[in-house]
Short mmCIF file of C-alpha atoms in Angstrom, two decimals:
data_model
loop_
_atom_site.label_atom_id
_atom_site.label_comp_id
_atom_site.label_asym_id
_atom_site.label_seq_id
_atom_site.Cartn_x
_atom_site.Cartn_y
_atom_site.Cartn_z
CA MET A 1 149.16 154.60 96.89
CA THR A 2 146.89 153.14 99.57
CA VAL A 3 143.20 152.73 98.81
CA ALA A 4 140.98 151.86 101.75
CA ALA A 5 137.28 150.98 101.74
CA SER A 6 134.81 152.04 104.39
CA SER A 7 132.81 149.50 106.39
CA ASP A 8 129.71 149.82 104.21
CA ASN A 9 131.66 149.17 100.97
CA THR A 10 130.16 152.21 99.25
CA ASP A 11 132.75 154.98 99.69
CA PHE A 12 136.48 154.88 99.12
CA ILE A 13 139.06 157.09 100.83
CA CYS A 14 140.58 158.31 97.63
CA THR A 15 140.30 161.55 95.69
CA LYS A 16 139.35 161.78 92.06
CA MET A 17 142.68 163.50 91.35
CA ASN A 18 144.66 160.66 92.92
CA LEU A 19 142.81 158.13 90.83
CA LEU A 20 143.45 160.03 87.62
CA ASN A 21 147.13 160.55 88.42
CA CYS A 22 147.73 156.86 89.05
CA PRO A 23 148.49 155.45 85.58
CA HIS A 24 148.09 151.72 86.38
CA ILE A 25 144.46 151.80 87.59
CA ARG A 26 141.50 150.59 85.60
CA THR A 27 137.95 151.54 86.50
CA LEU A 28 134.65 149.78 86.09
CA HIS A 29 131.19 151.19 85.67
CA PRO A 30 129.20 150.98 88.93
CA MET A 31 126.57 148.31 89.57
CA PRO A 32 123.05 149.52 88.73
CA THR A 33 120.47 150.64 91.20
CA ALA A 34 117.10 148.97 91.54
CA GLY A 35 115.63 151.61 89.26
CA ASN A 36 118.11 151.33 86.40
CA SER A 37 118.92 147.61 86.56
CA ALA A 38 117.91 147.30 82.90
CA GLN A 39 121.17 148.95 81.97
CA LEU A 40 123.26 146.25 83.65
CA ASN A 41 124.88 145.07 80.41
CA THR A 42 124.39 148.11 78.18
CA ASN A 43 126.33 151.06 79.60
CA VAL A 44 129.60 149.52 80.85
CA SER A 45 132.73 151.53 79.98
CA ASN A 46 136.34 150.65 80.71
CA ILE A 47 139.12 153.19 80.90
CA GLU A 48 142.62 151.95 80.34
CA THR A 49 145.72 154.07 80.93
CA ASN A 50 149.38 153.66 80.24
CA ARG A 51 151.62 151.98 82.69
CA CYS A 52 153.54 154.15 85.17
CA HIS A 53 157.14 155.05 84.32
CA SER A 54 158.51 153.14 87.25
CA LYS A 55 161.22 150.63 87.77
CA GLN A 56 158.68 148.45 89.65
CA PRO A 57 156.54 146.11 87.54
CA ALA A 58 153.18 147.60 86.83
CA THR A 59 150.24 146.16 88.76
CA THR A 60 146.69 146.38 87.50
CA ILE A 61 144.17 147.32 90.22
CA TRP A 62 140.45 147.24 89.53
CA LEU A 63 138.37 149.77 91.43
CA PRO A 64 134.70 150.50 91.01
CA ILE A 65 133.61 154.10 90.62
CA LEU A 66 130.87 154.23 93.26
CA PRO A 67 128.32 157.02 93.10
CA THR A 68 126.46 158.12 96.20
CA ASN A 69 123.27 156.31 95.04
CA MET A 70 125.09 152.96 94.73
CA VAL A 71 123.03 149.77 95.33
CA LEU A 72 124.96 146.51 95.64
CA ARG A 73 123.73 143.53 93.59
CA VAL A 74 124.16 140.54 95.89
CA ASN A 75 122.96 137.00 96.54
CA ILE A 76 121.17 135.82 99.69
CA ASN A 77 124.28 134.56 101.48
CA GLN A 78 125.96 137.97 101.14
CA ILE A 79 123.22 139.78 103.04
CA GLU A 80 123.42 140.37 106.80
CA PRO A 81 121.55 142.74 109.13
CA ALA A 82 124.38 145.31 108.76
CA THR A 83 124.39 145.18 104.94
CA ARG A 84 123.17 148.46 103.45
CA ASP A 85 121.76 149.44 100.08
CA TRP A 86 121.46 146.01 98.47
CA ILE A 87 119.32 144.42 95.79
CA CYS A 88 118.74 140.71 95.29
CA LYS A 89 117.14 138.78 92.45
CA VAL A 90 114.91 136.02 93.84
CA GLN A 91 112.08 133.69 92.91
CA ILE A 92 109.19 132.76 95.23
CA VAL A 93 109.36 128.97 95.56
CA GLU A 94 106.85 128.65 98.41
CA ILE A 95 104.10 130.99 99.57
CA GLY A 96 101.96 130.08 102.54
CA ARG A 97 98.47 131.33 103.17
CA PRO A 98 97.93 134.15 105.70
CA ARG A 99 97.66 132.84 109.27
CA GLU A 100 97.09 134.25 112.74
CA SER A 101 100.03 134.54 115.12
CA LEU A 102 100.08 132.40 118.24
CA ASP A 103 98.93 135.33 120.40
CA LYS A 104 96.13 136.14 117.89
CA LYS A 105 97.34 139.74 117.70
CA CYS A 106 98.37 139.87 114.04
CA THR A 107 98.25 138.06 110.71
CA PHE A 108 101.41 136.88 108.98
CA GLN A 109 102.36 135.14 105.76
CA ASN A 110 105.50 133.06 105.16
CA LEU A 111 107.35 132.88 101.86
CA ILE A 112 110.44 130.97 100.78
CA LEU A 113 112.71 132.83 98.35
CA GLU A 114 115.47 131.35 96.17
CA ASP A 115 118.24 133.28 94.41
CA GLU A 116 120.25 132.55 91.26
CA GLU A 117 122.56 130.20 93.20
CA GLU A 118 119.58 128.22 94.61
CA CYS A 119 120.19 129.55 98.11
CA GLN A 120 116.92 129.82 100.04
CA ILE A 121 115.66 132.10 102.80
CA LYS A 122 112.36 132.66 104.56
CA ALA A 123 110.54 135.97 104.20
CA VAL A 124 107.61 137.20 106.31
CA MET A 125 104.90 139.74 105.59
CA TYR A 126 102.36 141.10 108.07
CA THR A 127 98.79 142.37 107.77
CA ASP A 128 99.18 145.60 105.76
CA GLU A 129 101.83 144.23 103.41
CA ILE A 130 99.84 141.03 102.84
CA GLU A 131 96.99 143.10 101.44
CA GLN A 132 99.34 145.42 99.54
CA TYR A 133 101.19 142.65 97.70
CA ALA A 134 98.34 140.12 97.38
CA ALA A 135 98.04 140.71 93.62
CA THR A 136 101.78 141.07 92.99
CA LEU A 137 103.58 138.25 94.79
CA LYS A 138 102.91 134.97 93.02
CA LEU A 139 104.41 131.50 93.23
CA PHE A 140 107.39 130.91 90.89
CA HIS A 141 107.52 134.58 89.78
CA THR A 142 110.87 136.43 89.87
CA TYR A 143 111.48 139.75 91.66
CA LEU A 144 114.17 142.30 92.46
CA ILE A 145 113.93 142.93 96.19
CA SER A 146 115.76 145.91 97.69
CA THR A 147 116.72 146.35 101.33
CA ALA A 148 114.25 144.19 103.17
CA ARG A 149 114.71 144.13 106.94
CA VAL A 150 117.11 141.31 107.84
CA LYS A 151 116.69 139.54 111.18
CA ALA A 152 118.43 136.63 112.87
CA SER A 153 116.35 133.46 112.77
CA GLN A 154 115.03 132.06 116.03
CA ALA A 155 115.05 128.33 116.74
CA SER A 156 112.05 128.49 119.08
CA TYR A 157 109.77 126.78 116.56
CA GLY A 158 112.32 124.52 114.87
CA LYS A 159 115.48 124.69 112.79
CA PRO A 160 115.37 127.52 110.23
CA ILE A 161 116.45 127.10 106.61
CA HIS A 162 118.87 130.04 106.91
CA LYS A 163 120.54 131.88 109.80
CA PHE A 164 118.62 135.03 108.79
CA TYR A 165 115.13 135.79 107.54
CA TRP A 166 113.66 138.83 105.79
CA ILE A 167 110.74 141.04 106.70
CA LEU A 168 109.04 142.60 103.70
CA ASP A 169 107.68 145.85 105.10
CA LYS A 170 106.55 149.25 103.79
CA GLU A 171 110.12 150.39 103.13
CA THR A 172 111.04 147.36 101.02
CA VAL A 173 111.15 147.87 97.26
CA ILE A 174 109.79 144.89 95.30
CA GLU A 175 109.97 144.96 91.49
CA GLN A 176 108.51 142.13 89.45
CA ILE A 177 110.51 140.88 86.47
CA LYS A 178 107.94 140.26 83.78
CA PRO A 179 108.47 137.96 80.77
CA SER A 180 108.56 141.02 78.48
CA HIS A 181 111.62 142.43 80.28
CA GLU A 182 114.43 142.85 77.74
CA VAL A 183 117.48 142.57 80.00
CA GLU A 184 116.49 140.95 83.31
CA LYS A 185 115.34 137.42 82.69
CA ALA A 186 113.07 135.51 85.03
CA LEU A 187 114.69 132.65 86.95
CA PRO A 188 113.97 129.13 85.66
CA PRO A 189 111.48 126.89 87.51
CA PRO A 190 112.99 125.67 90.81
CA THR A 191 114.33 122.15 91.20
CA LYS A 192 115.93 122.27 94.66
CA LEU A 193 114.11 120.40 97.43
CA ASN A 194 115.65 119.57 100.81
CA ILE A 195 113.55 116.45 101.20
CA THR A 196 113.90 114.03 104.13
CA THR A 197 113.24 110.48 102.98
CA PHE A 198 111.09 108.20 105.11
CA ASP A 199 113.99 105.91 105.98
CA ARG A 200 115.83 108.86 107.58
CA ILE A 201 112.98 109.92 109.87
CA PRO A 202 113.64 107.35 112.65
CA HIS A 203 117.16 108.74 113.05
CA LEU A 204 115.78 112.25 113.72
CA MET A 205 113.36 111.39 116.53
CA VAL A 206 115.91 112.26 119.23
CA ASP A 207 115.80 115.90 118.11
CA SER A 208 112.45 117.32 119.22
CA ALA A 209 113.19 120.62 117.45
CA ALA A 210 113.80 119.01 114.07
CA GLU A 211 111.66 120.32 111.23
CA ILE A 212 111.73 118.47 107.93
CA ASP A 213 110.36 118.71 104.40
CA ILE A 214 108.74 115.64 102.86
CA LEU A 215 107.29 114.64 99.50
CA ALA A 216 104.75 111.84 99.84
CA ILE A 217 101.69 110.10 98.41
CA VAL A 218 98.37 110.44 100.25
CA LEU A 219 96.71 107.04 100.76
CA HIS A 220 93.93 107.99 103.16
CA CYS A 221 92.46 111.20 104.60
CA GLY A 222 90.45 110.94 107.81
CA PRO A 223 87.66 113.25 108.99
CA GLN A 224 88.11 116.38 111.08
CA LYS A 225 87.92 115.58 114.80
CA ASN A 226 88.76 116.88 118.27
CA ALA A 227 91.83 115.51 120.03
CA GLY A 228 91.08 114.04 123.45
CA ARG A 229 90.51 116.24 126.47
CA SER A 230 92.44 119.15 124.92
CA HIS A 231 89.75 119.47 122.20
CA HIS A 232 92.31 120.69 119.65
CA ARG A 233 90.96 120.14 116.15
CA CYS A 234 92.93 117.85 113.87
CA ARG A 235 92.75 115.56 110.86
CA GLU A 236 94.88 112.44 110.31
CA ILE A 237 96.10 111.33 106.90
CA THR A 238 98.19 108.33 105.87
CA LEU A 239 101.25 108.98 103.71
CA CYS A 240 103.36 106.62 101.64
CA ASP A 241 106.65 106.92 99.73
CA ASN A 242 107.90 105.08 96.65
CA GLN A 243 109.34 102.36 98.89
CA LYS A 244 105.83 101.64 100.23
CA SER A 245 106.73 102.85 103.74
CA GLN A 246 103.87 104.58 105.55
CA PHE A 247 103.55 107.34 108.15
CA LEU A 248 100.63 108.89 109.97
CA PHE A 249 100.49 112.68 109.45
CA THR A 250 98.39 114.84 111.80
CA LEU A 251 97.13 118.18 110.47
CA TRP A 252 96.44 120.45 113.45
CA GLU A 253 93.81 123.19 113.71
CA ASP A 254 93.43 125.26 110.51
CA PHE A 255 95.74 122.92 108.57
CA GLY A 256 93.15 120.17 109.01
CA GLU A 257 90.27 122.51 108.17
CA ILE A 258 91.79 124.12 105.07
CA GLU A 259 94.55 121.97 103.57
CA GLY A 260 92.94 118.81 104.98
CA HIS A 261 89.60 119.72 103.42
CA GLU A 262 91.31 120.39 100.09
CA ILE A 263 93.01 116.98 100.20
CA ALA A 264 89.79 115.17 101.15
CA SER A 265 87.83 116.93 98.38
CA LYS A 266 90.39 116.12 95.69
CA MET A 267 90.67 112.50 96.80
CA ALA A 268 86.89 112.19 96.45
CA THR A 269 86.78 113.64 92.93
CA GLU A 270 90.12 112.90 91.22
CA PRO A 271 90.95 109.41 89.89
CA ASP A 272 94.66 109.46 90.76
CA LEU A 273 96.42 109.50 94.12
CA LEU A 274 97.61 112.87 95.37
CA VAL A 275 101.15 113.91 96.22
CA ILE A 276 101.85 116.58 98.84
CA LEU A 277 104.88 118.72 99.58
CA ALA A 278 104.92 119.44 103.32
CA ARG A 279 107.56 121.86 104.59
CA SER A 280 108.69 122.58 108.14
CA ILE A 281 106.75 119.74 109.73
CA GLY A 282 107.56 118.04 113.01
CA ILE A 283 108.27 114.47 114.14
CA SER A 284 106.23 112.92 116.95
CA THR A 285 106.68 109.68 118.91
CA TYR A 286 102.92 109.02 118.70
CA GLN A 287 102.26 105.44 117.53
CA GLY A 288 105.99 104.80 117.46
CA LEU A 289 106.77 107.58 115.01
CA SER A 290 104.44 109.95 113.20
CA LEU A 291 104.47 113.39 111.58
CA GLN A 292 102.56 116.56 112.43
CA THR A 293 102.19 120.15 111.31
CA ARG A 294 104.05 122.85 113.20
CA TYR A 295 103.54 126.58 113.56
CA ASN A 296 105.52 127.46 110.41
CA SER A 297 104.44 124.49 108.26
CA THR A 298 103.21 124.80 104.69
CA LEU A 299 101.39 122.17 102.59
CA ARG A 300 100.96 122.06 98.82
CA VAL A 301 99.07 119.47 96.78
CA ASN A 302 100.60 118.11 93.54
CA PRO A 303 103.46 120.64 93.24
CA ASN A 304 105.16 120.91 89.85
CA TYR A 305 108.72 120.16 90.98
CA PRO A 306 110.39 117.48 88.81
CA GLN A 307 110.66 115.21 91.86
CA ALA A 308 106.94 115.60 92.57
CA VAL A 309 105.95 114.96 88.96
CA ALA A 310 108.00 111.74 88.98
CA LEU A 311 106.30 110.59 92.22
CA ILE A 312 102.84 111.46 90.85
CA ASN A 313 103.52 109.32 87.77
CA TRP A 314 104.84 106.46 89.92
CA ALA A 315 101.75 106.59 92.15
CA LYS A 316 99.52 106.56 89.06
CA GLU A 317 101.25 103.42 87.74
CA ASN A 318 101.17 101.66 91.14
CA LYS A 319 97.79 102.80 92.47
CA THR A 320 96.33 99.29 92.51
CA MET A 321 99.24 97.94 94.54
CA LEU A 322 99.29 100.90 96.95
CA LEU A 323 95.59 100.58 97.73
CA GLY A 324 95.91 96.84 98.26
CA CYS A 325 93.83 95.62 95.34
CA PRO A 326 95.03 92.44 93.57
CA SER A 327 96.87 93.27 90.38
CA GLU A 328 95.93 91.70 87.07
CA LYS A 329 99.60 91.69 86.03
CA THR A 330 101.65 89.70 88.53
CA SER A 331 105.30 89.29 87.62
CA THR A 332 106.66 85.78 88.17
CA SER A 333 110.20 86.61 87.12
CA SER A 334 110.98 89.03 89.93
CA SER A 335 113.79 87.95 92.23
CA THR A 336 112.20 89.67 95.25
CA ALA A 337 109.41 88.07 97.25
CA PRO A 338 106.00 89.65 96.62
CA MET A 339 104.69 91.90 99.37
CA ILE A 340 101.73 90.35 101.24
CA LEU A 341 98.98 92.88 101.95
CA THR A 342 95.86 92.96 104.09
CA THR A 343 92.52 93.71 102.46
CA GLY A 344 93.03 97.33 103.53
CA GLY A 345 96.37 97.59 101.73
CA GLN A 346 98.78 97.28 104.67
CA GLN A 347 101.89 95.12 104.49
CA LEU A 348 101.71 91.89 106.49
CA LEU A 349 104.77 90.81 108.48
CA SER A 350 105.50 87.64 110.39
CA ILE A 351 105.75 87.63 114.18
CA ALA A 352 109.45 86.81 113.95
CA GLU A 353 110.03 89.90 111.75
CA ILE A 354 108.19 92.20 114.14
CA SER A 355 109.93 90.77 117.20
CA SER A 356 113.38 91.34 115.70
CA ALA A 357 112.64 94.70 114.09
CA PRO A 358 114.40 97.50 116.04
CA SER A 359 111.93 100.20 114.94
CA MET A 360 108.78 101.25 116.75
CA GLY A 361 105.48 101.74 114.99
CA ILE A 362 102.35 100.07 113.61
CA PHE A 363 102.52 96.59 112.10
CA TYR A 364 100.08 93.98 110.80
CA VAL A 365 100.20 90.19 111.25
CA GLU A 366 98.01 87.20 110.52
CA ALA A 367 98.09 84.90 113.53
CA GLU A 368 96.12 82.77 115.95
CA MET A 369 95.33 84.16 119.39
CA ALA A 370 95.38 82.21 122.64
CA ILE A 371 95.36 82.94 126.38
CA LEU A 372 98.06 80.70 127.85
CA ASP A 373 98.08 82.33 131.31
CA ASP A 374 94.66 81.74 132.86
CA PHE A 375 95.67 83.14 136.27
CA GLN A 376 96.81 86.64 135.33
CA ASP A 377 95.03 89.83 136.35
CA PHE A 378 92.44 90.65 133.72
CA CYS A 379 91.74 94.22 134.79
CA VAL A 380 93.41 97.27 136.31
CA LEU A 381 92.16 100.39 138.08
CA GLU A 382 92.74 103.76 136.46
CA CYS A 383 91.91 107.39 137.17
CA SER A 384 88.52 108.27 135.70
CA GLY A 385 89.92 111.61 134.50
CA CYS A 386 93.43 111.18 133.08
CA LYS A 387 93.21 107.36 132.59
CA GLN A 388 96.48 106.88 134.47
CA LYS A 389 96.80 103.27 135.69
CA LYS A 390 97.19 102.81 139.47
CA ARG A 391 98.85 99.91 141.26
CA THR A 392 95.98 99.20 143.68
CA LYS A 393 92.75 97.22 143.99
CA ASP A 394 91.04 99.78 146.25
CA ARG A 395 88.41 101.86 144.41
CA LYS A 396 88.12 104.65 146.96
CA ASP A 397 88.35 108.27 145.79
CA PHE A 398 91.77 109.93 145.82
CA ASP A 399 93.49 113.21 144.92
CA CYS A 400 94.95 112.76 141.45
CA PRO A 401 98.09 114.90 141.01
CA LYS A 402 97.71 114.88 137.23
CA CYS A 403 94.04 115.89 137.17
CA ASN A 404 94.61 118.21 140.14
CA ARG A 405 91.28 117.23 141.68
CA LYS A 406 89.62 114.50 143.72
CA THR A 407 88.59 111.64 141.47
CA SER A 408 87.65 107.99 141.54
CA LEU A 409 89.23 104.84 140.18
CA VAL A 410 87.42 102.80 137.55
CA PRO A 411 88.24 99.31 136.27
CA ARG A 412 89.59 98.76 132.78
CA CYS A 413 89.97 95.38 131.12
CA SER A 414 93.65 94.63 130.42
CA PHE A 415 95.48 91.35 129.98
CA GLN A 416 98.16 89.48 127.98
CA ILE A 417 97.33 87.35 124.97
CA ASP A 418 99.61 85.14 122.91
CA LEU A 419 99.97 85.47 119.14
CA ILE A 420 101.07 82.43 117.11
CA ASP A 421 102.00 82.04 113.46
CA ASN A 422 104.28 79.59 111.64
CA THR A 423 107.42 81.61 112.48
CA ALA A 424 107.16 82.33 116.21
CA THR A 425 104.97 83.08 119.21
CA THR A 426 104.97 86.30 121.17
CA THR A 427 102.88 88.04 123.81
CA ALA A 428 100.90 91.24 123.31
CA SER A 429 98.66 93.30 125.57
CA ILE A 430 94.98 93.85 124.82
CA SER A 431 92.69 96.19 126.72
CA ALA A 432 89.45 98.16 126.97
CA ASP A 433 86.66 97.24 124.52
CA LEU A 434 88.83 94.79 122.56
CA GLY A 435 89.60 92.79 125.70
CA GLU A 436 85.98 92.85 126.87
CA LYS A 437 84.89 91.55 123.45
CA ILE A 438 87.21 88.53 123.69
CA LEU A 439 86.23 87.73 127.30
CA SER A 440 82.53 88.47 126.63
CA MET A 441 82.22 90.44 129.84
CA THR A 442 82.55 94.01 131.03
CA ALA A 443 85.39 95.49 133.06
CA GLU A 444 83.01 95.87 136.02
CA ASP A 445 82.16 92.17 135.87
CA ILE A 446 85.83 91.22 135.64
CA PHE A 447 86.71 93.41 138.65
CA ASP A 448 83.83 91.99 140.67
CA ILE A 449 84.94 88.39 140.03
CA THR A 450 88.73 88.78 140.32
CA CYS A 451 89.05 91.53 142.96
CA THR A 452 85.85 91.69 144.98
CA LYS A 453 85.05 87.96 145.06
CA ARG A 454 88.71 86.97 144.58
CA GLN A 455 87.83 84.21 142.13
CA SER A 456 89.47 83.09 138.90
CA LEU A 457 87.82 83.76 135.58
CA SER A 458 86.37 80.80 133.72
CA LEU A 459 87.97 80.95 130.28
CA THR A 460 86.63 77.74 128.75
CA HIS A 461 84.33 79.63 126.39
CA VAL A 462 87.23 81.93 125.39
CA HIS A 463 89.52 79.04 124.48
CA GLU A 464 86.74 77.50 122.39
CA MET A 465 86.00 80.77 120.64
CA LEU A 466 89.66 81.39 119.71
CA SER A 467 90.45 77.79 118.77
CA ASN A 468 91.38 77.13 115.13
CA LYS A 469 90.85 80.73 114.01
CA VAL A 470 93.25 83.10 112.30
CA PHE A 471 92.99 86.86 112.81
CA THR A 472 94.35 89.89 110.97
CA ILE A 473 95.83 91.91 113.84
CA GLN A 474 97.00 95.53 113.98
CA LEU A 475 99.89 95.87 116.46
CA ARG A 476 101.69 98.82 117.94
CA LYS A 477 105.30 98.28 118.97
CA SER A 478 106.55 100.76 121.56
CA SER A 479 109.37 101.07 124.08
CA TRP A 480 109.99 102.58 127.50
CA GLY A 481 113.09 102.74 129.64
CA SER A 482 114.15 102.77 133.26
CA SER A 483 117.75 103.19 134.42
CA ASN A 484 119.89 101.34 131.86
CA THR A 485 117.09 98.99 130.79
CA THR A 486 114.87 99.42 127.75
CA HIS A 487 111.65 97.41 127.49
CA THR A 488 109.74 96.84 124.28
CA THR A 489 106.07 95.84 124.21
CA LEU A 490 103.35 94.98 121.69
CA SER A 491 99.78 96.23 121.99
CA ILE A 492 96.78 95.10 119.93
CA LEU A 493 94.94 98.02 118.32
CA SER A 494 92.41 96.01 116.29
CA TYR A 495 91.70 92.50 115.07
CA THR A 496 89.35 90.86 112.58
CA GLU A 497 88.80 87.19 111.94
CA LYS A 498 90.26 85.88 108.69
CA LYS A 499 87.69 83.84 106.79
CA HIS A 500 89.62 80.78 105.68
CA ALA A 501 91.12 77.60 107.05
CA PRO A 502 93.64 78.33 109.84
CA GLN A 503 97.30 77.51 109.70
CA THR A 504 98.55 74.45 111.53
CA THR A 505 100.29 75.13 114.81
CA THR A 506 102.01 72.53 116.99
CA ASP A 507 103.18 72.69 120.57
CA ARG A 508 102.45 76.40 121.15
CA THR A 509 104.11 76.40 124.54
CA SER A 510 107.41 75.08 123.17
CA LYS A 511 107.51 77.81 120.52
CA LYS A 512 106.72 80.61 122.92
CA ILE A 513 109.50 83.17 123.09
CA LYS A 514 109.98 86.56 124.68
CA PRO A 515 111.84 88.60 122.07
CA LEU A 516 110.47 91.96 123.16
CA GLU A 517 112.40 92.60 126.38
CA ILE A 518 115.82 94.15 125.87
CA THR A 519 118.07 94.69 128.86
CA GLU A 520 121.30 96.65 129.26
CA VAL A 521 121.03 98.01 125.70
CA GLU A 522 119.64 101.05 123.99
CA VAL A 523 117.12 100.62 121.19
CA ILE A 524 118.22 102.38 117.97
CA THR A 525 115.56 102.75 115.31
CA THR A 526 116.72 101.97 111.79
CA THR A 527 113.58 101.29 109.77
CA THR A 528 110.42 103.22 109.00
CA ALA A 529 107.24 102.39 110.84
CA ALA A 530 103.98 101.78 109.05
CA ALA A 531 101.10 104.09 109.81
CA SER A 532 97.36 103.71 110.07
CA SER A 533 95.32 101.87 107.50
CA ASN A 534 93.51 103.12 104.44
CA ALA A 535 90.29 101.49 105.64
CA PRO A 536 88.67 102.79 108.86
CA PRO A 537 90.29 100.90 111.76
CA LYS A 538 88.27 98.89 114.22
CA PHE A 539 89.96 100.74 117.08
CA GLU A 540 90.94 104.39 117.02
CA PRO A 541 93.97 105.17 119.21
CA PRO A 542 94.24 108.48 121.04
CA THR A 543 95.45 111.50 119.11
CA PRO A 544 99.04 112.75 119.63
CA THR A 545 99.90 115.77 121.70
CA LYS A 546 99.97 118.97 119.69
CA LYS A 547 103.31 120.77 119.30
CA VAL A 548 103.73 124.21 117.73
#
């Protein structure tokens, strides 16, 4: 006898008489529908018949008796757009707040669902359904969901967690499994997190579409501000992991206003450091490497995952160290060297360590500063609109292709300064207000002396001011390439004088090295960059470009 199944797996080409006349067939009770799922384990009946009187060995074939109202009980990975009449038991493990679409034409809400096998999928609700299920759909509650619309995921806004996603619309049946349910039991609290650790982030920067989930401690939350000429609203926070690596995290638009405000409020009132779970966030090359919210991102403060609880407890035990305060209990038996911190809580590195480090990012050093090249150019001309540097000394107006209008060139202070500690010497660039402060003159004055009058600057007072002083310096290490050559540079973002006796330096010129120019090789980042400080910086760098 040949038994064939139709494409939708609900009807079999077989008559009831044929089934009854075949003595070696066993039958199973059908799977329950969404309405009678409580009878899953209570009304199963098996019918066993005698073996056929045949010379061939009897073979047992199991066939379900499928009624016309059959609903298949499946897991997430078994569901495709063509799958019909299915029911899936899931738990809501993430529920975002309602947000406006990019075109401002509708409101949507993202959810992440997890089944009994810990497979996850994204679900979306729109305006009417958001209001309809507002009181029903809750975080970590379990539901039986029947026949949601299944769509193929698009990679336009990043890499999805599953090749499909669900739309919960008016035709979807959603039944909540309550604790009092006798047969269907609620799923246990979730434990699965697809977390990207901080040390892996530098390896993902080549993929601009990458979206990651992170679990991190919040060290500092900045104020809401507007980003440059684009005037996009944002808020910058500093994150840290349990290896004390830091990243800058930019919360764009409503994320800064809502989640950012929540974080700032809790940091002001709660004694312990906060931990956030950020899903579907992007990676930016701003300040070497940084993180930022994307269109589908979600943020949750102090989630109750086991991993988050462990990190919250670790942050509570190490709060003093993380914030840079001296600890009353200093271990002398540790085999690892103690981490040296600035007064703001950032890790201090030596110049030799920064010069040899392959990663880009923000670093802090304690070093002397000196200008060893007295005959360099101490200013450049840049577009007054886009701030693009121009290779000219003529200040006449010109048509800027980036600003798309006629504009003028303005001088900006910019020069090279040498940094010296007891490990090495290297050269960094300093510009704008920081450079003017060291030279004690404005960019206009510098341009007038060096370009208009074609005279050299008198730096005697600068050498005297910098002599025998040690500074805490915030550096940004960045790279740029041309052809097969990659160049790496250091830029000073802020500096403050250290109030104690300076270190002894001898023969600065003989120690001067140039470790930051790499030719004929490609820079591969392998370590995590530090982010902005907990204390307000002396110099605020421009805000990164927003990506959805």
